[in-house]
Amino acid sequence: MLDLDGSLTEEDRQIRSVVAGLVTTRVRPHIARWYEVGQAPVRELAVEFGKVGLLGMHLTGYGCAGASAVAYGLACLELEAGDSGVRSLVSVQGSLAMYAIWRYGSEEQKRHWLPSMATGETIGCFGLTEPDHGSDPASMATRARRDGTDWVLSGGKMWITNAPVADVAVIWARTDEGVRGFVVPMRTPGVTAREIRHKMSLRASSTGEIVLDEVRLPADALLPTATGLKAPLSCLTEARYGIVWGALGAARDCLHSALDYAITREQFGRPIAGFQLTQAKLADMAVELQKGYLLALHLGRLADAGTLRPEQVSVGKLNNVREAIDIARQCRTILGANGISGEYPVLRHANNLESVLTYEGTSEIHQLVIGQRLTGLAAFGG
Ligand SMILES: Cc1cc2nc3c(=O)[nH]c(=O)nc-3n(C[C@H](O)[C@H](O)[C@H](O)COP(=O)(O)OP(=O)(O)OC[C@H]3O[C@@H](n4cnc5c(N)ncnc54)[C@H](O)[C@@H]3O)c2cc1C
């Protein structure tokens, strides 16, 4: 509506169209079933995404595509127009697991892990959250102690995307020197991962619990330059950036679905799209979608200029996920009873966005980040 496409480069548009094509052929025909059974073919999808350079696509070297932040954002948007769970697979692989190794790993760790993660043959996960410590990771209970030159890890991580299918985990643990990160092959003795069942959201994504029972690791499992909580938080900023864009994809898919429905569905002898109340909903949603897109584009340009700050990403995540979930719920009303059916994508997106609202920092935590920036006062507690 605002002709925003005109400001994209030809390369951005090409990347977007490749991802949109992949979602159309590989995700859309199956997603309702994957969601219903609560299982997606994560390994197959990872390899297909790897083939088109989607995994770690904004990173450079080691088989990564080195795309711009805007191109990466557009890819997230198109993936999430398919399903938030599918976008989560790409975000966790590229922005959390790969980014942690790329930014904080040794040259050997990068060479060992990144190329096969970029192709999707190796799947990674990122373990920060624990059963008793979510928004406040500084209180984490997972510990790593030195034993000779080895490290021994004990504890547990919860709600970890891809954990049940992962080959490798980046695990954050408390040590005598503060929080450190470890690259943990999932086959290491003492590591177990269990699928979390009965999710009512993000059902086409694998989410698990990781138990670490006296897991012995060699010295070179430590991410050498990741010291303190700022390291995992910097990874979260990367992933949140993708969500700023991704949430708009889910919202756009809902809006398209509601528009199509409203134009063809007749009540009281006319299409429901012809009622002013329906048009008010559609107009407000279209306005919010465009505003969210402008915000994402602005943040993407800051990222490409190398000046994007974490609190700016908080503005994007807070606004775009909050508006996306409002759009999804509003669209659901336009579809009436059909709005709750898996025949349409709307309630699936709305339910997925409940997870997106919570992970990578809840809305409340982003409000506190913005509040701290405005007032200079930290109101997180503790
Ligand atoms: C599907 C899914 C996938 C996930 N994937 C991953 C992953 O791959 N890796 C990973 O490490 N984690 C992952 N998470 C975990 C996610 O990051 C956490 O759920 C999130 O950080 C919130 O933590 P919590 O659930 O423990 O909620 P809590 O921290 O217990 O929060 C509960 C409520 O209290 C509010 N609250 C907390 N502190 C404050 C405060 N100071 N002021 C005001 N309100 C506050 C919160 O905003 C929230 O509304 C995933 C979660 C989900 C649902």
PDB file of C-alpha atoms in Angstrom, residues 226-372:
ATOM      1  CA  ALA A 226      32.122 -15.526  25.707  1.00  0.00           C
ATOM      2  CA  THR A 227      32.493 -14.121  29.212  1.00  0.00           C
ATOM      3  CA  GLY A 228      29.525 -13.063  31.291  1.00  0.00           C
ATOM      4  CA  LEU A 229      25.824 -12.854  30.588  1.00  0.00           C
ATOM      5  CA  LYS A 230      26.311 -10.221  27.892  1.00  0.00           C
ATOM      6  CA  ALA A 231      27.441 -13.019  25.543  1.00  0.00           C
ATOM      7  CA  PRO A 232      24.154 -14.989  25.490  1.00  0.00           C
ATOM      8  CA  LEU A 233      22.229 -11.693  25.567  1.00  0.00           C
ATOM      9  CA  SER A 234      24.037 -10.559  22.396  1.00  0.00           C
ATOM     10  CA  CYS A 235      22.890 -13.789  20.713  1.00  0.00           C
ATOM     11  CA  LEU A 236      19.320 -13.062  21.816  1.00  0.00           C
ATOM     12  CA  THR A 237      19.545  -9.607  20.223  1.00  0.00           C
ATOM     13  CA  GLU A 238      20.392 -11.310  16.917  1.00  0.00           C
ATOM     14  CA  ALA A 239      17.435 -13.666  17.152  1.00  0.00           C
ATOM     15  CA  ARG A 240      15.057 -10.929  18.308  1.00  0.00           C
ATOM     16  CA  TYR A 241      15.943  -8.934  15.237  1.00  0.00           C
ATOM     17  CA  GLY A 242      14.658 -11.793  13.061  1.00  0.00           C
ATOM     18  CA  ILE A 243      11.451 -11.911  15.106  1.00  0.00           C
ATOM     19  CA  VAL A 244      10.829  -8.191  14.466  1.00  0.00           C
ATOM     20  CA  TRP A 245      10.411  -9.171  10.807  1.00  0.00           C
ATOM     21  CA  GLY A 246       9.064 -12.670  11.256  1.00  0.00           C
ATOM     22  CA  ALA A 247       6.006 -11.685  13.291  1.00  0.00           C
ATOM     23  CA  LEU A 248       4.909  -9.465  10.395  1.00  0.00           C
ATOM     24  CA  GLY A 249       4.860 -12.520   8.129  1.00  0.00           C
ATOM     25  CA  ALA A 250       2.384 -14.314  10.396  1.00  0.00           C
ATOM     26  CA  ALA A 251       0.271 -11.137  10.568  1.00  0.00           C
ATOM     27  CA  ARG A 252       0.366 -10.657   6.790  1.00  0.00           C
ATOM     28  CA  ASP A 253      -0.755 -14.232   6.205  1.00  0.00           C
ATOM     29  CA  CYS A 254      -3.676 -13.707   8.597  1.00  0.00           C
ATOM     30  CA  LEU A 255      -4.647 -10.447   6.904  1.00  0.00           C
ATOM     31  CA  HIS A 256      -4.555 -12.015   3.422  1.00  0.00           C
ATOM     32  CA  SER A 257      -6.652 -14.892   4.652  1.00  0.00           C
ATOM     33  CA  ALA A 258      -9.202 -12.576   6.293  1.00  0.00           C
ATOM     34  CA  LEU A 259      -9.367 -10.328   3.210  1.00  0.00           C
ATOM     35  CA  ASP A 260     -10.008 -13.270   0.872  1.00  0.00           C
ATOM     36  CA  TYR A 261     -12.624 -14.600   3.234  1.00  0.00           C
ATOM     37  CA  ALA A 262     -14.370 -11.269   3.768  1.00  0.00           C
ATOM     38  CA  ILE A 263     -14.690 -10.652   0.045  1.00  0.00           C
ATOM     39  CA  THR A 264     -16.292 -14.022  -0.690  1.00  0.00           C
ATOM     40  CA  ARG A 265     -18.310 -14.635   2.483  1.00  0.00           C
ATOM     41  CA  GLU A 266     -21.834 -13.204   2.257  1.00  0.00           C
ATOM     42  CA  GLN A 267     -24.169 -12.400   5.144  1.00  0.00           C
ATOM     43  CA  PHE A 268     -27.281 -10.233   5.046  1.00  0.00           C
ATOM     44  CA  GLY A 269     -27.117 -10.486   1.266  1.00  0.00           C
ATOM     45  CA  ARG A 270     -23.671  -8.937   0.738  1.00  0.00           C
ATOM     46  CA  PRO A 271     -19.983  -9.715   1.234  1.00  0.00           C
ATOM     47  CA  ILE A 272     -18.943  -9.114   4.830  1.00  0.00           C
ATOM     48  CA  ALA A 273     -16.043  -7.042   3.387  1.00  0.00           C
ATOM     49  CA  GLY A 274     -18.719  -4.499   2.393  1.00  0.00           C
ATOM     50  CA  PHE A 275     -19.662  -3.771   6.025  1.00  0.00           C
ATOM     51  CA  GLN A 276     -18.047  -0.683   7.486  1.00  0.00           C
ATOM     52  CA  LEU A 277     -17.148  -2.458  10.720  1.00  0.00           C
ATOM     53  CA  THR A 278     -15.220  -5.106   8.752  1.00  0.00           C
ATOM     54  CA  GLN A 279     -13.476  -2.436   6.698  1.00  0.00           C
ATOM     55  CA  ALA A 280     -12.454  -0.578   9.853  1.00  0.00           C
ATOM     56  CA  LYS A 281     -10.798  -3.764  11.106  1.00  0.00           C
ATOM     57  CA  LEU A 282      -9.090  -4.395   7.768  1.00  0.00           C
ATOM     58  CA  ALA A 283      -7.892  -0.798   7.449  1.00  0.00           C
ATOM     59  CA  ASP A 284      -6.484  -0.664  10.988  1.00  0.00           C
ATOM     60  CA  MET A 285      -4.694  -3.973  10.494  1.00  0.00           C
ATOM     61  CA  ALA A 286      -3.206  -2.882   7.161  1.00  0.00           C
ATOM     62  CA  VAL A 287      -1.968   0.349   8.776  1.00  0.00           C
ATOM     63  CA  GLU A 288      -0.318  -1.515  11.677  1.00  0.00           C
ATOM     64  CA  LEU A 289       1.273  -4.013   9.302  1.00  0.00           C
ATOM     65  CA  GLN A 290       2.815  -1.228   7.215  1.00  0.00           C
ATOM     66  CA  LYS A 291       4.027   0.623  10.318  1.00  0.00           C
ATOM     67  CA  GLY A 292       5.609  -2.567  11.620  1.00  0.00           C
ATOM     68  CA  TYR A 293       7.281  -3.125   8.277  1.00  0.00           C
ATOM     69  CA  LEU A 294       8.681   0.413   8.255  1.00  0.00           C
ATOM     70  CA  LEU A 295      10.049  -0.162  11.757  1.00  0.00           C
ATOM     71  CA  ALA A 296      11.640  -3.468  10.730  1.00  0.00           C
ATOM     72  CA  LEU A 297      13.154  -1.882   7.635  1.00  0.00           C
ATOM     73  CA  HIS A 298      14.580   0.974   9.697  1.00  0.00           C
ATOM     74  CA  LEU A 299      16.127  -1.435  12.217  1.00  0.00           C
ATOM     75  CA  GLY A 300      17.468  -3.549   9.338  1.00  0.00           C
ATOM     76  CA  ARG A 301      19.179  -0.515   7.831  1.00  0.00           C
ATOM     77  CA  LEU A 302      20.696   0.337  11.229  1.00  0.00           C
ATOM     78  CA  ALA A 303      21.923  -3.275  11.491  1.00  0.00           C
ATOM     79  CA  ASP A 304      23.460  -3.086   8.031  1.00  0.00           C
ATOM     80  CA  ALA A 305      25.181   0.148   9.039  1.00  0.00           C
ATOM     81  CA  GLY A 306      26.507  -1.630  12.160  1.00  0.00           C
ATOM     82  CA  THR A 307      24.810   0.774  14.589  1.00  0.00           C
ATOM     83  CA  LEU A 308      21.779  -1.205  15.795  1.00  0.00           C
ATOM     84  CA  ARG A 309      21.475  -1.138  19.593  1.00  0.00           C
ATOM     85  CA  PRO A 310      19.740  -3.783  21.769  1.00  0.00           C
ATOM     86  CA  GLU A 311      17.068  -1.394  23.069  1.00  0.00           C
ATOM     87  CA  GLN A 312      16.162  -0.509  19.484  1.00  0.00           C
ATOM     88  CA  VAL A 313      15.569  -4.217  18.822  1.00  0.00           C
ATOM     89  CA  SER A 314      13.389  -4.268  21.953  1.00  0.00           C
ATOM     90  CA  VAL A 315      11.221  -1.521  20.425  1.00  0.00           C
ATOM     91  CA  GLY A 316      10.781  -3.652  17.296  1.00  0.00           C
ATOM     92  CA  LYS A 317      10.118  -6.931  19.101  1.00  0.00           C
ATOM     93  CA  LEU A 318       7.654  -5.371  21.543  1.00  0.00           C
ATOM     94  CA  ASN A 319       5.703  -3.511  18.885  1.00  0.00           C
ATOM     95  CA  ASN A 320       5.698  -5.985  16.040  1.00  0.00           C
ATOM     96  CA  VAL A 321       4.835  -9.096  18.040  1.00  0.00           C
ATOM     97  CA  ARG A 322       2.160  -7.242  20.021  1.00  0.00           C
ATOM     98  CA  GLU A 323       0.594  -5.872  16.831  1.00  0.00           C
ATOM     99  CA  ALA A 324       0.930  -9.211  15.015  1.00  0.00           C
ATOM    100  CA  ILE A 325      -0.958 -11.056  17.737  1.00  0.00           C
ATOM    101  CA  ASP A 326      -3.666  -8.370  17.728  1.00  0.00           C
ATOM    102  CA  ILE A 327      -3.966  -8.695  13.957  1.00  0.00           C
ATOM    103  CA  ALA A 328      -4.184 -12.490  14.156  1.00  0.00           C
ATOM    104  CA  ARG A 329      -6.947 -12.314  16.776  1.00  0.00           C
ATOM    105  CA  GLN A 330      -8.843  -9.638  14.851  1.00  0.00           C
ATOM    106  CA  CYS A 331      -8.606 -11.685  11.640  1.00  0.00           C
ATOM    107  CA  ARG A 332      -9.978 -14.656  13.491  1.00  0.00           C
ATOM    108  CA  THR A 333     -13.146 -12.717  14.249  1.00  0.00           C
ATOM    109  CA  ILE A 334     -13.606 -11.943  10.540  1.00  0.00           C
ATOM    110  CA  LEU A 335     -13.554 -15.658   9.722  1.00  0.00           C
ATOM    111  CA  GLY A 336     -16.265 -16.379  12.287  1.00  0.00           C
ATOM    112  CA  ALA A 337     -16.488 -20.082  13.114  1.00  0.00           C
ATOM    113  CA  ASN A 338     -14.092 -20.903  10.280  1.00  0.00           C
ATOM    114  CA  GLY A 339     -11.555 -18.813  12.158  1.00  0.00           C
ATOM    115  CA  ILE A 340     -11.011 -21.632  14.633  1.00  0.00           C
ATOM    116  CA  SER A 341     -10.546 -24.256  11.924  1.00  0.00           C
ATOM    117  CA  GLY A 342      -7.194 -25.687  10.853  1.00  0.00           C
ATOM    118  CA  GLU A 343      -8.464 -25.295   7.272  1.00  0.00           C
ATOM    119  CA  TYR A 344      -7.405 -21.662   7.629  1.00  0.00           C
ATOM    120  CA  PRO A 345      -4.040 -20.488   8.994  1.00  0.00           C
ATOM    121  CA  VAL A 346      -5.341 -17.773  11.302  1.00  0.00           C
ATOM    122  CA  LEU A 347      -5.740 -19.449  14.691  1.00  0.00           C
ATOM    123  CA  ARG A 348      -2.530 -21.428  14.098  1.00  0.00           C
ATOM    124  CA  HIS A 349      -0.659 -18.143  13.632  1.00  0.00           C
ATOM    125  CA  ALA A 350      -2.413 -16.566  16.637  1.00  0.00           C
ATOM    126  CA  ASN A 351      -1.496 -19.533  18.825  1.00  0.00           C
ATOM    127  CA  ASN A 352       2.084 -19.532  17.549  1.00  0.00           C
ATOM    128  CA  LEU A 353       2.444 -15.847  18.291  1.00  0.00           C
ATOM    129  CA  GLU A 354       1.714 -16.593  21.965  1.00  0.00           C
ATOM    130  CA  SER A 355       5.117 -18.323  22.063  1.00  0.00           C
ATOM    131  CA  VAL A 356       6.747 -15.560  20.049  1.00  0.00           C
ATOM    132  CA  LEU A 357       5.374 -13.052  22.567  1.00  0.00           C
ATOM    133  CA  THR A 358       7.126 -14.963  25.360  1.00  0.00           C
ATOM    134  CA  TYR A 359      10.417 -16.186  23.931  1.00  0.00           C
ATOM    135  CA  GLU A 360      13.443 -14.018  23.235  1.00  0.00           C
ATOM    136  CA  GLY A 361      12.320 -11.759  26.057  1.00  0.00           C
ATOM    137  CA  THR A 362       8.690 -11.343  27.054  1.00  0.00           C
ATOM    138  CA  SER A 363       6.857  -8.108  26.217  1.00  0.00           C
ATOM    139  CA  GLU A 364       7.237  -7.045  29.844  1.00  0.00           C
ATOM    140  CA  ILE A 365      11.011  -7.513  29.714  1.00  0.00           C
ATOM    141  CA  HIS A 366      11.210  -5.403  26.531  1.00  0.00           C
ATOM    142  CA  GLN A 367       9.090  -2.723  28.225  1.00  0.00           C
ATOM    143  CA  LEU A 368      11.622  -2.750  31.077  1.00  0.00           C
ATOM    144  CA  VAL A 369      14.533  -2.450  28.623  1.00  0.00           C
ATOM    145  CA  ILE A 370      12.855   0.550  26.979  1.00  0.00           C
ATOM    146  CA  GLY A 371      11.884   1.955  30.381  1.00  0.00           C
ATOM    147  CA  GLN A 372      15.500   1.752  31.524  1.00  0.00           C
TER     148      GLN A 372
END
